[in-house]
Coordinates of C-alpha atoms in Angstrom, one line a residue:
X1 CA 8.6 33.8 39.1
X2 CA 9.0 31.5 36.1
X3 CA 8.1 34.4 33.8
X4 CA 10.7 36.5 35.4
X5 CA 13.3 33.8 34.9
X6 CA 12.4 33.3 31.3
X7 CA 12.2 37.1 30.5
X8 CA 15.8 37.4 29.3
X9 CA 15.3 34.5 27.0
X10 CA 12.0 35.8 25.6
X11 CA 13.4 36.5 22.1
X12 CA 15.1 33.1 22.0
X13 CA 11.8 31.4 22.9
X14 CA 10.0 33.3 20.2
X15 CA 12.6 32.2 17.6
X16 CA 12.1 28.6 18.7
X17 CA 8.4 28.8 17.6
X18 CA 8.9 28.5 13.8
X19 CA 11.5 25.8 14.3
X20 CA 9.0 23.7 16.3
X21 CA 6.1 24.2 14.0
X22 CA 8.1 23.6 10.8
X23 CA 9.2 20.2 12.2
X24 CA 6.0 19.3 14.1
X25 CA 4.9 17.0 11.3
X26 CA 7.8 14.7 12.1
X27 CA 6.0 13.6 15.2
X28 CA 3.7 11.5 13.0
X29 CA 6.5 9.0 12.9
X30 CA 5.7 8.2 16.5
X31 CA 2.4 6.7 15.4
X32 CA 3.1 5.5 11.9
X33 CA 5.1 2.3 11.1
X34 CA 7.5 4.1 8.9
X35 CA 9.5 4.8 11.3
X36 CA 10.1 8.4 10.6
X37 CA 12.8 10.8 11.8
X38 CA 11.8 13.8 13.9
X39 CA 13.7 16.1 11.6
X40 CA 14.1 16.2 7.8
X41 CA 16.9 18.3 6.6
X42 CA 14.8 19.6 3.8
X43 CA 12.6 21.5 6.3
X44 CA 15.8 23.3 7.4
X45 CA 15.8 25.1 4.1
X46 CA 12.5 26.7 5.0
X47 CA 14.1 28.2 8.1
X48 CA 17.2 29.3 6.2
X49 CA 14.9 31.0 3.6
X50 CA 13.5 33.2 6.5
X51 CA 17.0 34.5 7.0
X52 CA 17.9 35.0 3.4
X53 CA 14.7 36.5 1.9
X54 CA 13.2 39.8 2.8
X55 CA 9.6 38.4 2.4
X56 CA 8.2 35.4 4.2
X57 CA 6.2 34.0 1.3
X58 CA 9.3 32.5 -0.4
X59 CA 9.8 30.4 2.7
X60 CA 6.2 29.4 2.8
X61 CA 6.1 28.3 -0.8
X62 CA 9.2 26.2 -0.1
X63 CA 7.5 24.7 2.9
X64 CA 4.4 23.8 0.9
X65 CA 6.5 22.0 -1.8
X66 CA 8.4 20.0 0.8
X67 CA 5.3 19.3 2.8
X68 CA 3.5 18.0 -0.3
X69 CA 6.4 15.8 -1.2
X70 CA 6.5 14.6 2.4
X71 CA 2.8 13.6 2.2
X72 CA 3.3 11.8 -1.1
X73 CA 6.3 10.0 0.3
X74 CA 4.2 8.7 3.2
X75 CA 1.3 7.5 1.0
X76 CA 3.7 6.0 -1.5
X77 CA 5.5 4.1 1.3
X78 CA 2.2 3.0 2.9
X79 CA 0.6 1.8 -0.4
X80 CA 3.9 0.6 -2.0
X81 CA 3.8 3.0 -4.9
X82 CA 6.7 4.5 -6.6
X83 CA 6.3 8.3 -6.3
X84 CA 5.7 8.8 -10.0
X85 CA 3.3 5.9 -10.0
X86 CA 1.5 7.5 -7.1
X87 CA 1.2 10.8 -9.0
X88 CA -0.2 9.0 -12.1
X89 CA -2.7 7.1 -9.8
X90 CA -4.2 10.5 -8.8
X91 CA -6.1 10.5 -12.1
X92 CA -8.3 7.7 -10.6
X93 CA -9.1 9.5 -7.4
X94 CA -12.7 10.1 -8.5
X95 CA -13.2 6.3 -8.3
X96 CA -12.4 6.3 -4.6
X97 CA -15.0 7.0 -1.9
X98 CA -13.7 9.1 0.9
X99 CA -14.9 8.6 4.4
X100 CA -15.8 11.4 6.8
X101 CA -12.7 10.7 8.9
X102 CA -10.5 11.0 5.8
X103 CA -12.1 14.3 4.9
X104 CA -11.6 15.6 8.4
X105 CA -7.9 14.4 8.3
X106 CA -7.4 16.3 5.1
X107 CA -8.9 19.4 6.7
X108 CA -6.5 19.0 9.6
X109 CA -3.5 18.9 7.2
X110 CA -4.8 22.1 5.5
X111 CA -5.2 23.7 8.9
X112 CA -1.6 22.8 9.8
X113 CA -0.5 24.3 6.5
X114 CA -2.2 27.6 7.2
X115 CA -1.0 27.6 10.7
X116 CA 2.6 27.3 9.5
X117 CA 2.0 30.1 7.1
X118 CA 0.8 32.3 9.9
X119 CA 3.7 31.4 12.1
X120 CA 6.2 32.1 9.3
X121 CA 4.6 35.5 8.7
X122 CA 4.7 36.5 12.3
X123 CA 8.2 35.2 12.9
X124 CA 9.8 36.7 9.8
X125 CA 10.3 40.2 11.1
X126 CA 12.0 39.1 14.3
X127 CA 14.2 36.7 12.4
X128 CA 15.3 39.5 10.1
X129 CA 16.1 41.6 13.1
X130 CA 18.0 38.8 14.9
X131 CA 19.6 36.9 12.0
X132 CA 22.8 36.1 13.8
X133 CA 21.0 34.7 16.9
X134 CA 18.6 32.7 14.8
X135 CA 21.4 31.3 12.7
X136 CA 23.3 30.3 15.9
X137 CA 20.2 28.6 17.3
X138 CA 19.8 26.5 14.1
X139 CA 23.4 25.6 14.1
X140 CA 23.4 24.5 17.8
X141 CA 20.2 22.4 17.4
X142 CA 21.4 20.6 14.3
X143 CA 24.9 20.1 15.6
X144 CA 23.5 18.5 18.7
X145 CA 21.1 16.3 16.7
X146 CA 23.9 15.2 14.3
X147 CA 26.1 14.5 17.3
X148 CA 23.6 12.1 18.8
X149 CA 23.1 10.4 15.4
X150 CA 26.9 10.0 15.0
X151 CA 27.1 8.4 18.4
X152 CA 24.2 6.0 18.2
X153 CA 23.0 5.8 14.6
X154 CA 19.5 5.5 16.0
X155 CA 16.8 7.6 17.5
X156 CA 17.8 7.5 21.2
X157 CA 15.6 10.5 22.1
X158 CA 12.3 8.6 21.4
X159 CA 13.0 4.9 21.8
X160 CA 12.1 5.1 25.6
X161 CA 8.7 6.5 24.8
X162 CA 7.5 4.1 22.1
X163 CA 8.3 0.5 21.3
X164 CA 9.7 1.0 17.8
X165 CA 12.7 -0.2 15.9
X166 CA 14.8 2.9 15.2
X167 CA 18.0 1.0 14.4
X168 CA 18.0 2.3 10.8
X169 CA 16.6 5.7 11.4
X170 CA 18.3 8.8 12.8
X171 CA 16.8 11.8 14.6
X172 CA 17.5 13.8 11.4
X173 CA 17.6 12.5 7.9
X174 CA 17.1 13.6 4.3
X175 CA 13.6 13.2 2.9
X176 CA 14.8 12.7 -0.6
X177 CA 17.5 10.2 0.5
X178 CA 14.9 8.3 2.5
X179 CA 12.6 8.0 -0.5
X180 CA 15.4 6.8 -2.8
X181 CA 16.5 4.1 -0.2
X182 CA 12.9 3.0 0.4
X183 CA 12.1 2.4 -3.3
X184 CA 15.4 1.6 -4.9
X185 CA 14.8 -2.1 -4.6
X186 CA 11.0 -2.2 -4.7
X187 CA 10.3 -1.2 -8.3
X188 CA 11.7 0.4 -11.3
X189 CA 10.2 2.6 -14.0
X190 CA 11.8 0.3 -16.6
X191 CA 10.1 -3.1 -17.0
X192 CA 12.6 -5.8 -16.0
X193 CA 12.3 -9.6 -16.0
X194 CA 12.3 -11.1 -12.5
X195 CA 15.5 -13.0 -11.4
X196 CA 13.3 -15.4 -9.4
X197 CA 10.4 -16.6 -11.4
X198 CA 6.9 -15.7 -10.1
X199 CA 4.7 -18.4 -8.7
X200 CA 2.3 -17.9 -11.5
X201 CA 5.0 -18.7 -14.1
X202 CA 6.4 -21.6 -12.1
X203 CA 3.0 -23.2 -11.6
X204 CA 1.4 -22.7 -15.1
X205 CA 3.9 -21.8 -17.8
X206 CA 4.8 -25.4 -18.8
X207 CA 1.8 -27.2 -17.5
X208 CA -0.8 -28.0 -20.2
X209 CA -2.9 -30.3 -18.0
X210 CA -6.6 -29.4 -17.5
X211 CA -8.3 -26.2 -16.5
X212 CA -6.2 -23.7 -14.5
X213 CA -7.1 -20.9 -12.1
X214 CA -4.9 -18.1 -10.8
X215 CA -6.4 -16.1 -7.9
X216 CA -4.5 -13.0 -6.5
X217 CA -5.9 -12.0 -3.1
X218 CA -5.8 -8.3 -2.3
X219 CA -3.6 -7.3 0.7
X220 CA -3.0 -10.9 1.8
X221 CA 0.4 -10.9 3.6
X222 CA 2.6 -13.6 5.1
X223 CA 2.2 -13.7 8.9
X224 CA 5.4 -13.1 10.8
X225 CA 4.5 -15.7 13.4
X226 CA 5.4 -18.9 11.4
X227 CA 3.3 -21.1 13.7
X228 CA 0.2 -19.0 13.0
X229 CA 0.9 -19.1 9.3
X230 CA 1.3 -22.8 9.4
X231 CA -2.0 -23.2 11.3
X232 CA -3.8 -21.2 8.6
X233 CA -2.2 -23.3 5.9
X234 CA -3.1 -26.6 7.8
X235 CA -6.7 -25.4 8.3
X236 CA -7.3 -24.5 4.6
X237 CA -5.4 -27.6 3.4
X238 CA -7.9 -29.9 5.1
X239 CA -10.8 -28.2 3.3
X240 CA -9.2 -28.7 -0.2
X241 CA -8.1 -32.2 0.7
X242 CA -11.7 -33.1 1.5
X243 CA -12.5 -32.1 -2.1
X244 CA -9.8 -34.5 -3.5
X245 CA -6.9 -32.0 -3.9
X246 CA -3.4 -31.9 -2.7
X247 CA -2.1 -28.6 -1.3
X248 CA 1.4 -27.2 -1.0
X249 CA 2.2 -23.8 0.5
X250 CA 5.0 -21.3 0.8
X251 CA 5.9 -17.7 0.3
X252 CA 6.8 -15.5 -2.6
X253 CA 8.4 -12.1 -3.0
X254 CA 6.4 -9.0 -3.9
X255 CA 7.7 -5.9 -5.6
X256 CA 5.2 -3.1 -4.9
X257 CA 1.5 -2.4 -5.3
X258 CA -1.4 -4.5 -6.7
X259 CA -0.5 -3.5 -10.2
X260 CA 3.1 -4.7 -9.6
X261 CA 1.6 -8.0 -8.4
X262 CA -0.2 -8.2 -11.7
X263 CA 3.0 -7.8 -13.6
X264 CA 4.7 -10.3 -11.3
X265 CA 2.2 -13.1 -11.8
X266 CA 1.1 -12.4 -15.4
X267 CA 4.3 -11.3 -17.1
X268 CA 7.1 -12.4 -14.7
X269 CA 8.4 -8.8 -14.6
X270 CA 8.6 -5.8 -12.3
X271 CA 8.2 -2.1 -13.3
X272 CA 5.4 0.1 -14.3
X273 CA 2.1 -1.3 -15.7
X274 CA 1.9 1.8 -18.0
X275 CA 4.5 0.0 -20.2
X276 CA 1.7 -2.3 -21.4
X277 CA -0.7 0.5 -22.1
X278 CA 0.9 1.3 -25.5
X279 CA 2.5 -2.1 -26.2
X280 CA 0.6 -4.9 -27.7
X281 CA 1.6 -8.3 -26.3
X282 CA 3.0 -9.3 -29.7
X283 CA 5.4 -6.4 -29.9
X284 CA 7.1 -6.7 -26.5
X285 CA 9.9 -9.0 -25.4
X286 CA 8.0 -9.7 -22.2
X287 CA 5.4 -12.3 -23.0
X288 CA 2.5 -12.8 -20.7
X289 CA 1.2 -16.1 -19.3
X290 CA -1.9 -15.5 -21.5
X291 CA 0.3 -15.5 -24.7
X292 CA 1.7 -18.9 -23.7
X293 CA -1.7 -20.3 -22.6
X294 CA -3.3 -19.4 -25.9
X295 CA -0.5 -21.2 -27.8
X296 CA -1.2 -24.2 -25.6
X297 CA -4.9 -24.2 -26.7
X298 CA -6.4 -22.5 -23.7
X299 CA -9.2 -19.9 -23.7
X300 CA -8.1 -17.1 -21.4
X301 CA -10.2 -15.1 -19.0
X302 CA -9.5 -12.1 -16.7
X303 CA -11.9 -11.0 -13.8
X304 CA -11.9 -8.1 -11.3
X305 CA -14.9 -7.0 -9.2
X306 CA -14.0 -3.3 -9.5
X307 CA -14.2 -1.1 -12.5
X308 CA -11.8 -1.7 -15.4
X309 CA -11.1 2.0 -15.5
X310 CA -9.1 1.7 -12.3
X311 CA -5.4 1.7 -13.3
X312 CA -6.6 1.2 -16.9
X313 CA -6.9 -2.5 -16.4
X314 CA -9.4 -2.8 -19.2
X315 CA -6.6 -1.6 -21.5
X316 CA -3.4 -3.2 -20.4
X317 CA -5.0 -6.5 -19.4
X318 CA -6.3 -6.8 -22.9
X319 CA -2.8 -5.9 -24.2
X320 CA -1.5 -8.9 -22.2
X321 CA -3.5 -11.2 -24.5
X322 CA -6.6 -11.9 -22.3
X323 CA -9.4 -13.0 -24.6
X324 CA -12.3 -12.4 -22.3
X325 CA -12.4 -9.5 -19.7
X326 CA -15.0 -9.0 -17.1
X327 CA -15.3 -6.2 -14.5
X328 CA -17.9 -4.7 -12.1
X329 CA -19.6 -2.9 -15.0
X330 CA -20.1 -6.2 -16.9
X331 CA -21.5 -7.9 -13.8
X332 CA -24.0 -5.1 -13.1
X333 CA -25.0 -4.9 -16.8
X334 CA -25.8 -8.6 -16.8
X335 CA -27.3 -8.6 -13.3
X336 CA -29.3 -5.4 -13.1
X337 CA -31.4 -6.6 -10.1
X338 CA -28.3 -7.4 -8.1
X339 CA -27.0 -3.9 -7.2
X340 CA -26.9 -5.0 -3.5
X341 CA -24.1 -7.3 -4.5
X342 CA -21.9 -4.2 -4.6
X343 CA -20.2 -3.3 -1.4
X344 CA -21.1 0.4 -1.3
X345 CA -19.6 1.0 2.1
X346 CA -16.1 0.2 0.8
X347 CA -13.7 2.9 -0.4
X348 CA -13.5 1.0 -3.6
X349 CA -17.2 0.1 -4.2
X350 CA -17.0 -3.2 -5.9
X351 CA -18.9 -6.4 -6.3
X352 CA -18.5 -8.7 -3.3
X353 CA -15.6 -11.1 -3.9
X354 CA -17.8 -14.1 -3.1
X355 CA -20.5 -13.0 -5.5
X356 CA -18.0 -12.2 -8.2
X357 CA -16.3 -15.6 -7.9
X358 CA -19.7 -17.2 -8.6
X359 CA -19.8 -15.0 -11.7
X360 CA -16.3 -16.3 -12.6
X361 CA -17.5 -19.9 -12.4
X362 CA -20.6 -19.2 -14.4
X363 CA -18.9 -17.3 -17.2
X364 CA -16.2 -19.9 -17.7
X365 CA -18.2 -23.1 -17.2
X366 CA -18.8 -23.7 -21.0
X367 CA -15.1 -23.3 -21.9
X368 CA -13.6 -26.8 -22.6
X369 CA -10.0 -25.7 -21.8
X370 CA -9.5 -22.5 -19.8
X371 CA -6.9 -20.4 -18.0
X372 CA -8.6 -18.0 -15.6
X373 CA -7.2 -15.0 -13.7
X374 CA -9.2 -13.5 -10.8
X375 CA -8.0 -10.5 -8.9
X376 CA -10.0 -9.9 -5.7
X377 CA -10.5 -6.4 -4.1
X378 CA -12.7 -6.4 -1.0
X379 CA -9.8 -6.9 1.4
X380 CA -8.3 -3.6 0.2
X381 CA -7.3 -1.1 2.9
X382 CA -8.7 1.0 4.5
X383 CA -11.0 -1.9 5.6
X384 CA -14.2 -0.9 7.4
X385 CA -16.4 -4.0 7.5
X386 CA -17.0 -5.9 10.7
X387 CA -16.9 -9.6 10.1
X388 CA -17.7 -12.8 11.9
X389 CA -15.3 -15.8 11.5
X390 CA -17.6 -18.2 9.7
X391 CA -15.2 -21.1 10.0
X392 CA -13.6 -21.0 13.4
X393 CA -10.3 -22.8 13.8
X394 CA -9.2 -23.6 17.4
X395 CA -5.5 -22.9 16.7
X396 CA -6.1 -19.9 14.6
X397 CA -8.3 -17.6 16.7
X398 CA -8.1 -14.2 15.1
X399 CA -10.1 -12.6 18.0
X400 CA -7.1 -13.3 20.3
X401 CA -4.4 -11.9 18.1
X402 CA -2.6 -8.8 19.2
X403 CA -3.6 -6.5 16.4
X404 CA -6.3 -3.8 15.9
X405 CA -9.9 -4.6 15.3
X406 CA -9.4 -3.1 11.8
X407 CA -6.7 -5.6 11.1
X408 CA -8.6 -8.5 12.6
X409 CA -11.6 -7.9 10.4
X410 CA -9.5 -7.7 7.3
X411 CA -7.8 -11.0 8.2
X412 CA -11.2 -12.6 8.9
X413 CA -12.4 -11.5 5.5
X414 CA -9.4 -13.3 3.8
X415 CA -9.9 -16.4 5.9
X416 CA -13.6 -16.6 5.1
X417 CA -12.8 -16.0 1.4
X418 CA -10.3 -18.8 1.3
X419 CA -12.9 -21.1 2.8
X420 CA -15.4 -19.9 0.3
X421 CA -13.0 -20.8 -2.6
X422 CA -12.6 -24.3 -1.1
X423 CA -16.4 -24.8 -1.0
X424 CA -17.0 -23.6 -4.6
X425 CA -14.1 -25.0 -6.5
X426 CA -15.0 -28.3 -8.1
X427 CA -12.2 -30.9 -8.5
X428 CA -13.9 -32.3 -11.6
X429 CA -13.6 -28.9 -13.3
X430 CA -10.3 -27.4 -12.1
X431 CA -7.0 -29.3 -12.4
X432 CA -4.7 -26.7 -10.8
X433 CA -5.3 -23.6 -8.7
X434 CA -2.8 -21.0 -7.4
X435 CA -4.0 -18.6 -4.7
X436 CA -1.4 -15.9 -3.9
X437 CA -1.3 -12.6 -2.1
X438 CA -0.4 -9.4 -3.9
X439 CA 1.4 -7.5 -1.2
X440 CA 1.6 -6.9 2.6
X441 CA -1.6 -5.3 3.9
X442 CA -0.6 -1.6 4.0
X443 CA -1.5 -0.8 7.6
X444 CA -0.2 2.5 8.9
X445 CA 0.5 1.5 12.5
X446 CA 3.5 -0.4 13.8
X447 CA 1.5 -3.0 15.7
X448 CA -0.5 -4.1 12.6
X449 CA 2.3 -3.7 10.1
X450 CA 4.8 -5.7 12.1
X451 CA 2.3 -8.6 12.3
X452 CA 3.3 -9.4 8.7
X453 CA 6.6 -10.2 7.0
X454 CA 7.8 -7.3 4.9
X455 CA 8.6 -8.3 1.3
X456 CA 6.8 -11.7 1.4
X457 CA 3.3 -13.0 0.5
X458 CA 1.9 -16.5 1.0
X459 CA 0.7 -18.8 -1.7
X460 CA -1.4 -22.0 -1.9
X461 CA -0.8 -24.3 -4.8
X462 CA -3.7 -26.7 -5.1
X463 CA -3.4 -29.7 -7.5
X464 CA -5.0 -33.1 -8.1

């Protein structure tokens, strides 16, 4: 009976198939934090190409190009890269260890790509025969969508199905425009001095008292719940105070990915780190903290438990004026028997942060006056380890927080690491320590992403 009722509309239903499959990828926005509109106008060009061209392959090539840009846009947004920075980072992909789940996900994307190609090929003949009807259908669909957007300015069709803030997202939007709006304030290809000085510059630039340590913690974000953030600060404060230190805490702005955090804390700039690949520190107007510290009589050190090849840190860090550089390869060369100190299960197989911090203390202990920079890595996402909270805090029980297990384990790692720093740092050796996050942990889901304040990272300033 239903088939008989639908029979007069058979061709219309068939013409709907390519429209549905072309835009099906937009449903990912119901799961990801982005939030993402259901329709991007750029995909409409694929459907229009089916009307204009006599062959389907022009439309398919157009879809592939838009789809690839869409994927890069998602990953750039998740991991806080500018799109050009993301493209350049692909050269380091061989240093990344893919999980089986990620390989299967990649295969799923390819399967979707081929399915769309098949749908376009099968639909093209009918669309060529019914150009007028197909054009009318597209016009009606997008007029209705635009009408709803004009009325509400938000995605009213999906807000009843998922608890998500669509106040700034329409049902349909431009992919290119979305990208430009997302990253217009995050970074810039041109290196620029920060209007608000970084915590690294505020804490160390004019201070010449004793040994100084700057630690940037990978993916440590500011908790949105101010009470919880204060509890974490209070808990770690007591541990440093027991060592004879005073501790002050607050938050700082971030401007993009981990490399952007390096520029922020070490040069007081934002932009692309590649600027420093071909510029010696003496020939650029943007002086690094290491330039100043050497002039103040400090010996400077830089440490990172992953390979220096990643993002060419072994090159541009040296160009910032760091006198002594140490990476994973240096650690393994000097500790041949300690290969188990490398976290091989991680996507970035690096020396464990705790073990590498011991290495930091060992390599710098003979320096009479030192400025040391340590960038951690083990809390990088995706985070797969399962951790036990080694220092339970009654008012900061991570197990009861309303986030995923994935996010809980990542936060436990950071909490354990902060406690480890407090245990190992000797007040007789270090006069001032700054511990600061690089950026928000780039979780993909709304529940985990919204647990943190967008645009802010916490810091701990530890002084005598």
